[in-house]
CSV table of C-alpha atoms in Angstrom, one decimal:
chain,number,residue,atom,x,y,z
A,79,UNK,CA,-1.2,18.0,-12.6
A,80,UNK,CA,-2.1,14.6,-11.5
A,81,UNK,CA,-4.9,15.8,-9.3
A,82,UNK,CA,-6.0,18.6,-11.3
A,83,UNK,CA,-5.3,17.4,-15.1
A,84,UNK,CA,-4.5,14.0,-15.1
A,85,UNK,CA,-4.9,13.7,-18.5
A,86,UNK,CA,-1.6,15.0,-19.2
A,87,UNK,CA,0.9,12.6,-17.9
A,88,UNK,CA,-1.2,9.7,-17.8
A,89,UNK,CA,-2.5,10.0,-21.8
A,90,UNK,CA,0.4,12.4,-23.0
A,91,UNK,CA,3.8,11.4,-24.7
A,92,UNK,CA,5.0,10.9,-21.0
A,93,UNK,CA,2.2,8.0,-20.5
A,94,UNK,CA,5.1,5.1,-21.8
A,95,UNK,CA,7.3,6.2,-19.1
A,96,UNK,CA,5.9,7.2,-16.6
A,97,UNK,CA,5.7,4.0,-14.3
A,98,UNK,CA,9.6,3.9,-14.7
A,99,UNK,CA,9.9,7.4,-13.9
A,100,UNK,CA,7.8,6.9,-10.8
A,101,UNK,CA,9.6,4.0,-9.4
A,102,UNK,CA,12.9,6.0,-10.1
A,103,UNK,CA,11.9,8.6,-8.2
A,104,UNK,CA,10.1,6.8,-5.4
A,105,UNK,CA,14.0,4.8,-5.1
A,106,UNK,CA,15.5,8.4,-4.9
A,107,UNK,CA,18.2,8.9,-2.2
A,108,UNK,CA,15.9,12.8,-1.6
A,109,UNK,CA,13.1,11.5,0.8
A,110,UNK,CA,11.1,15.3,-0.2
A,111,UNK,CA,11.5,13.5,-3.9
A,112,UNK,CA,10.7,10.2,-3.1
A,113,UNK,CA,8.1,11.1,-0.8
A,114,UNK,CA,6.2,13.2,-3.4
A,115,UNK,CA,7.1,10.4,-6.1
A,116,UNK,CA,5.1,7.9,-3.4
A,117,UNK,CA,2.0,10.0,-3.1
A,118,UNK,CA,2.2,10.6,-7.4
A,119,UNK,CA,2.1,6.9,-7.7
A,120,UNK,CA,-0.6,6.5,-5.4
A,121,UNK,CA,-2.8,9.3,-7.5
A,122,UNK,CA,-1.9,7.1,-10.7
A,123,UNK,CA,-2.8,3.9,-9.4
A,124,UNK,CA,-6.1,5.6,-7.7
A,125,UNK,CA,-6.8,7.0,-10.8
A,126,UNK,CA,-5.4,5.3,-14.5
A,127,UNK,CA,-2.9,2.1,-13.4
A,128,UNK,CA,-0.5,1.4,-16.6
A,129,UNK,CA,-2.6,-1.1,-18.5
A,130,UNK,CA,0.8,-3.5,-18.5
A,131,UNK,CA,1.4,-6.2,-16.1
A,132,UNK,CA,4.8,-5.6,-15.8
A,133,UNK,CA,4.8,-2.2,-15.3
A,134,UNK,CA,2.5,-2.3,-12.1
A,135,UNK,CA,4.7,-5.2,-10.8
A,136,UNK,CA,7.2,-3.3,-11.3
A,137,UNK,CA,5.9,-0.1,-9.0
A,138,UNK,CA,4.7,-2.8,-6.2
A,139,UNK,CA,8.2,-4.0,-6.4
A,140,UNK,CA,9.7,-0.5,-5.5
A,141,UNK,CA,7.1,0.1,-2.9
A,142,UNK,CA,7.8,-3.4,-1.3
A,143,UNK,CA,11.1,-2.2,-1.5
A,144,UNK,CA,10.2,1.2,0.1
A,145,UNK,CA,8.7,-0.2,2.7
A,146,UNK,CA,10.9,-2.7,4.5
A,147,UNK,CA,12.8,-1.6,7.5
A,148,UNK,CA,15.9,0.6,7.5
A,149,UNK,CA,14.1,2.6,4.4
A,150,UNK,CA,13.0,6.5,5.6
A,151,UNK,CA,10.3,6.2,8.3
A,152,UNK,CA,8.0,8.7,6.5
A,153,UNK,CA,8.5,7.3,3.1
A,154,UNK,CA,7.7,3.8,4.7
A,155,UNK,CA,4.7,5.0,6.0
A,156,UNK,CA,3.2,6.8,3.1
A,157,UNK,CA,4.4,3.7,0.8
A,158,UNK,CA,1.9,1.6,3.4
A,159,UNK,CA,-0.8,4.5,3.4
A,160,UNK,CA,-0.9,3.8,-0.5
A,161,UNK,CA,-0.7,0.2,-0.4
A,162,UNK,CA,-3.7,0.0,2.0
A,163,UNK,CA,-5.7,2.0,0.2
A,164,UNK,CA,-5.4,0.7,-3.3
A,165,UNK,CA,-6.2,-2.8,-1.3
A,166,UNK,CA,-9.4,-1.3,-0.3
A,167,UNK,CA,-10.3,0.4,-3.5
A,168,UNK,CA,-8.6,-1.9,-6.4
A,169,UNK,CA,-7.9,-5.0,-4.9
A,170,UNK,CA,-8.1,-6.8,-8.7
A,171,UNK,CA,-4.8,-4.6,-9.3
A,172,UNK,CA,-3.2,-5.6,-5.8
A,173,UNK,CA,-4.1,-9.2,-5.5
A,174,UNK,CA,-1.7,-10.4,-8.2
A,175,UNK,CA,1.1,-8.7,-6.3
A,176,UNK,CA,0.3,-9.5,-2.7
A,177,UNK,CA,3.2,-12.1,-2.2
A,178,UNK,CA,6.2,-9.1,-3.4
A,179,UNK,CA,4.0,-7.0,-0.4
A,180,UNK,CA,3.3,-9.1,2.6
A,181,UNK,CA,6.6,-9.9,3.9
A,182,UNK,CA,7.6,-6.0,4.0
A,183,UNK,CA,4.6,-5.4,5.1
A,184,UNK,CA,4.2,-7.7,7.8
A,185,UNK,CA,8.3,-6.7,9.0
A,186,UNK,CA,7.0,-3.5,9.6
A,187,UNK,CA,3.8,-3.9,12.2
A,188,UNK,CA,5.9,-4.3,15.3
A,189,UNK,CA,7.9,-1.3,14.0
A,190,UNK,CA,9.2,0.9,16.9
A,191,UNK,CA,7.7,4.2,15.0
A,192,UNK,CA,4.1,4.1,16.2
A,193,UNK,CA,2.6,5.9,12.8
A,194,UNK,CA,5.0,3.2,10.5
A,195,UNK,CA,3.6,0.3,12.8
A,196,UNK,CA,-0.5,1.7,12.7
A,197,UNK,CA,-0.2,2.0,8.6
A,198,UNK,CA,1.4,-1.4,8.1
A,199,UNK,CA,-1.1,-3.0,10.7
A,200,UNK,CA,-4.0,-1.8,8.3
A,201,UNK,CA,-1.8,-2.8,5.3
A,202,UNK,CA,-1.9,-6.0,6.7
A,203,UNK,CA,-5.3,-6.3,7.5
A,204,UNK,CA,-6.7,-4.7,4.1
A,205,UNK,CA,-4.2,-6.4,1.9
A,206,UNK,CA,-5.8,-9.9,3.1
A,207,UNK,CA,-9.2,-8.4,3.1
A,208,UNK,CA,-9.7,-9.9,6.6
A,209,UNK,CA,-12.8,-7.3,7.4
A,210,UNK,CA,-14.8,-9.2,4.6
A,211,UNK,CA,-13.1,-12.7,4.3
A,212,UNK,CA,-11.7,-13.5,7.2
A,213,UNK,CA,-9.1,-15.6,7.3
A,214,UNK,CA,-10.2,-17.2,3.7
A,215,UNK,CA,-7.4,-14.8,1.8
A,216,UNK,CA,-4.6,-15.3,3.9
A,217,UNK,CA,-4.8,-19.2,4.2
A,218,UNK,CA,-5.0,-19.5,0.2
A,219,UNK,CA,-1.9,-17.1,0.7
A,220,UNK,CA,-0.2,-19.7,2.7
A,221,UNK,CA,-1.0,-22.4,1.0
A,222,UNK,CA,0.1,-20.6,-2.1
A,223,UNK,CA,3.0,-18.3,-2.5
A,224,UNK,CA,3.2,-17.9,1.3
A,225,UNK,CA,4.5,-21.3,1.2
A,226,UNK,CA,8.1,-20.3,-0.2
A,227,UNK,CA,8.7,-17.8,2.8
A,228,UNK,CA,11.2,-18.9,5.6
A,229,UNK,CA,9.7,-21.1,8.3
A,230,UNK,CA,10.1,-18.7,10.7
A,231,UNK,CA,8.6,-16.2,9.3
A,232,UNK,CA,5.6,-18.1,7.8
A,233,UNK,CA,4.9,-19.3,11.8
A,234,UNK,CA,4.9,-15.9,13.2
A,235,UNK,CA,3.1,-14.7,10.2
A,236,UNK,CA,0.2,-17.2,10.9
A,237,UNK,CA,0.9,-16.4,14.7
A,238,UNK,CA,0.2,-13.1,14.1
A,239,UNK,CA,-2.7,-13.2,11.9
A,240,UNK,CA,-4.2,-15.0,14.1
A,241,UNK,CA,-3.8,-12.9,17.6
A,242,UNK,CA,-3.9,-9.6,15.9
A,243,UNK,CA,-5.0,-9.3,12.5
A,244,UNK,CA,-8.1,-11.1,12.9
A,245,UNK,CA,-8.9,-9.6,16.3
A,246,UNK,CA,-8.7,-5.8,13.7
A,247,UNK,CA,-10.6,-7.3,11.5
A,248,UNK,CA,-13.3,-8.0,14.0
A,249,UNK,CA,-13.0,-3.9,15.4
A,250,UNK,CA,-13.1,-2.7,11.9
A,251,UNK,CA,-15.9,-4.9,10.9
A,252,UNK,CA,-18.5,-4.2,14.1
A,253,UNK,CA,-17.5,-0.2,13.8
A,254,UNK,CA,-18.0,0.0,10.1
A,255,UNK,CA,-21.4,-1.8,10.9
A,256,UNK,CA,-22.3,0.2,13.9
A,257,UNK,CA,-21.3,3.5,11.6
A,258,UNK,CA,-23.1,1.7,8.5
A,259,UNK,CA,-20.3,2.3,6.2
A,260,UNK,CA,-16.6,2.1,6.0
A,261,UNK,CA,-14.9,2.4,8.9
A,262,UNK,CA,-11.4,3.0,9.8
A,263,UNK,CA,-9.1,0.8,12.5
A,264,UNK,CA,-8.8,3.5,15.0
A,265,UNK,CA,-5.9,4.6,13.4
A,266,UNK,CA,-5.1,8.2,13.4
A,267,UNK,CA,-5.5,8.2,9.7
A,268,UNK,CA,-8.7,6.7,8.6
A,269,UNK,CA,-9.3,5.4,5.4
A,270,UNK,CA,-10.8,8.6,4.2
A,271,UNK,CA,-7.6,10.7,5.8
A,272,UNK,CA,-5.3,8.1,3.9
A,273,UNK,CA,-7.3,9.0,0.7
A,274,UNK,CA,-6.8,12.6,1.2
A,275,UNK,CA,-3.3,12.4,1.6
A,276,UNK,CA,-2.7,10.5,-1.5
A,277,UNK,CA,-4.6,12.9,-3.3
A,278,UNK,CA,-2.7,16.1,-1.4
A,279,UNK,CA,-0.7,18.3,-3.8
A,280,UNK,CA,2.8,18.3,-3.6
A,281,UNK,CA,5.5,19.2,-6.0
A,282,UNK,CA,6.9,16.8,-8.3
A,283,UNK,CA,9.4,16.8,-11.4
A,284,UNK,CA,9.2,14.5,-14.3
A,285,UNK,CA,11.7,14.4,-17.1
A,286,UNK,CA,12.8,18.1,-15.5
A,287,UNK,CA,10.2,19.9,-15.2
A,288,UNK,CA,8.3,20.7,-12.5
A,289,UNK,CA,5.0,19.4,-11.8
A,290,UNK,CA,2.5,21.1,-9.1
């Protein structure tokens, strides 16, 4: 429905509760549900984001939530896939929200589960916009919001922005330039993949009834 006629949930008598219905169901204990739930918030945010503050705070809050370690790898992954790409394509909606998403985010790029690690590594790197800024994002960050997180974590933070996500940056920046468009970070998913798998069809239930 959300791919096909979007119209439905997003407009429809279902448009008022929809962002609660997605974060319940991205918290669900069934990884298939909260999986599909993941990818269905994704299309929303892609396509028509509530218009309330709140309400998107509230679904960057449950994919923070998703995304720190211990959660379900997959879920984790796809929760970063989404993240990333909404950086890249809406960052106005994401910015507001980056300080709920950059300490999950950040746990998760020395993750022992290779895809997990890739996907938060461009989270990182796309939530800072470090292709196109730098290191200009990130060091308001710090000297903002970034300023309340633990000391150790802030240090290896900036430790790590500094060996790793800037050195990505760089590699994403000369290959987009050498392809002369967007390029991807060598992942195994490239932007356009990531995309694509947001916009996938999967199955997914709201208010009991089954959506396809």
């Amino acid at each position: 429905v959300l791919v096909e006629s979007p119209d439905i949930l997003l407009q429809g008598a279902l448009a008022d509760e929809l962002p609660d219905l997605l974060c319940q169901g991205m918290a669900n204990k069934s990884t298939f549900v909260a999986d599909n739930l993941i990818l269905a918030t994704g299309k929303v945010l892609l396509s028509s984001p509530p218009k309330s503050f709140e309400s998107i705070k509230k679904i960057f809050e449950t994919l923070a939530e998703v995304i720190q370690p211990g959660k379900p790898t997959d879920s984790r992954r796809l929760a970063l896939v989404v993240v990333r790409t909404l950086s890249r394509t809406n960052m106005d909606l994401v910015r507001p929200h980056v300080s709920l998403l950059a300490a999950p985010i950040f746990a998760s790029v020395r993750d022992p589960v290779i895809p997990v690690k890739l996907a938060a590594e461009a989270a990182f790197v796309e939530l800072f916009n470090v292709v196109d800024e730098d290191s200009k994002v990130f060091d308001k960050f710090m000297a903002g919001p970034g300023a309340d997180l633990p000391a150790n974590t802030k240090r290896s933070m900036a430790d790590y922005f500094k060996r790793v996500a800037m050195r990505l940056g760089a590699q994403a920046r000369e290959r987009r330039e050498a392809e002369g468009g967007q390029g991807g970070l060598g992942l195994s998913n490239d932007e356009q993949e990531d995309e694509k798998e947001i916009w996938s069809v999967g199955k997914l239930e709201v208010a009991g009834e089954s959506f396809a």
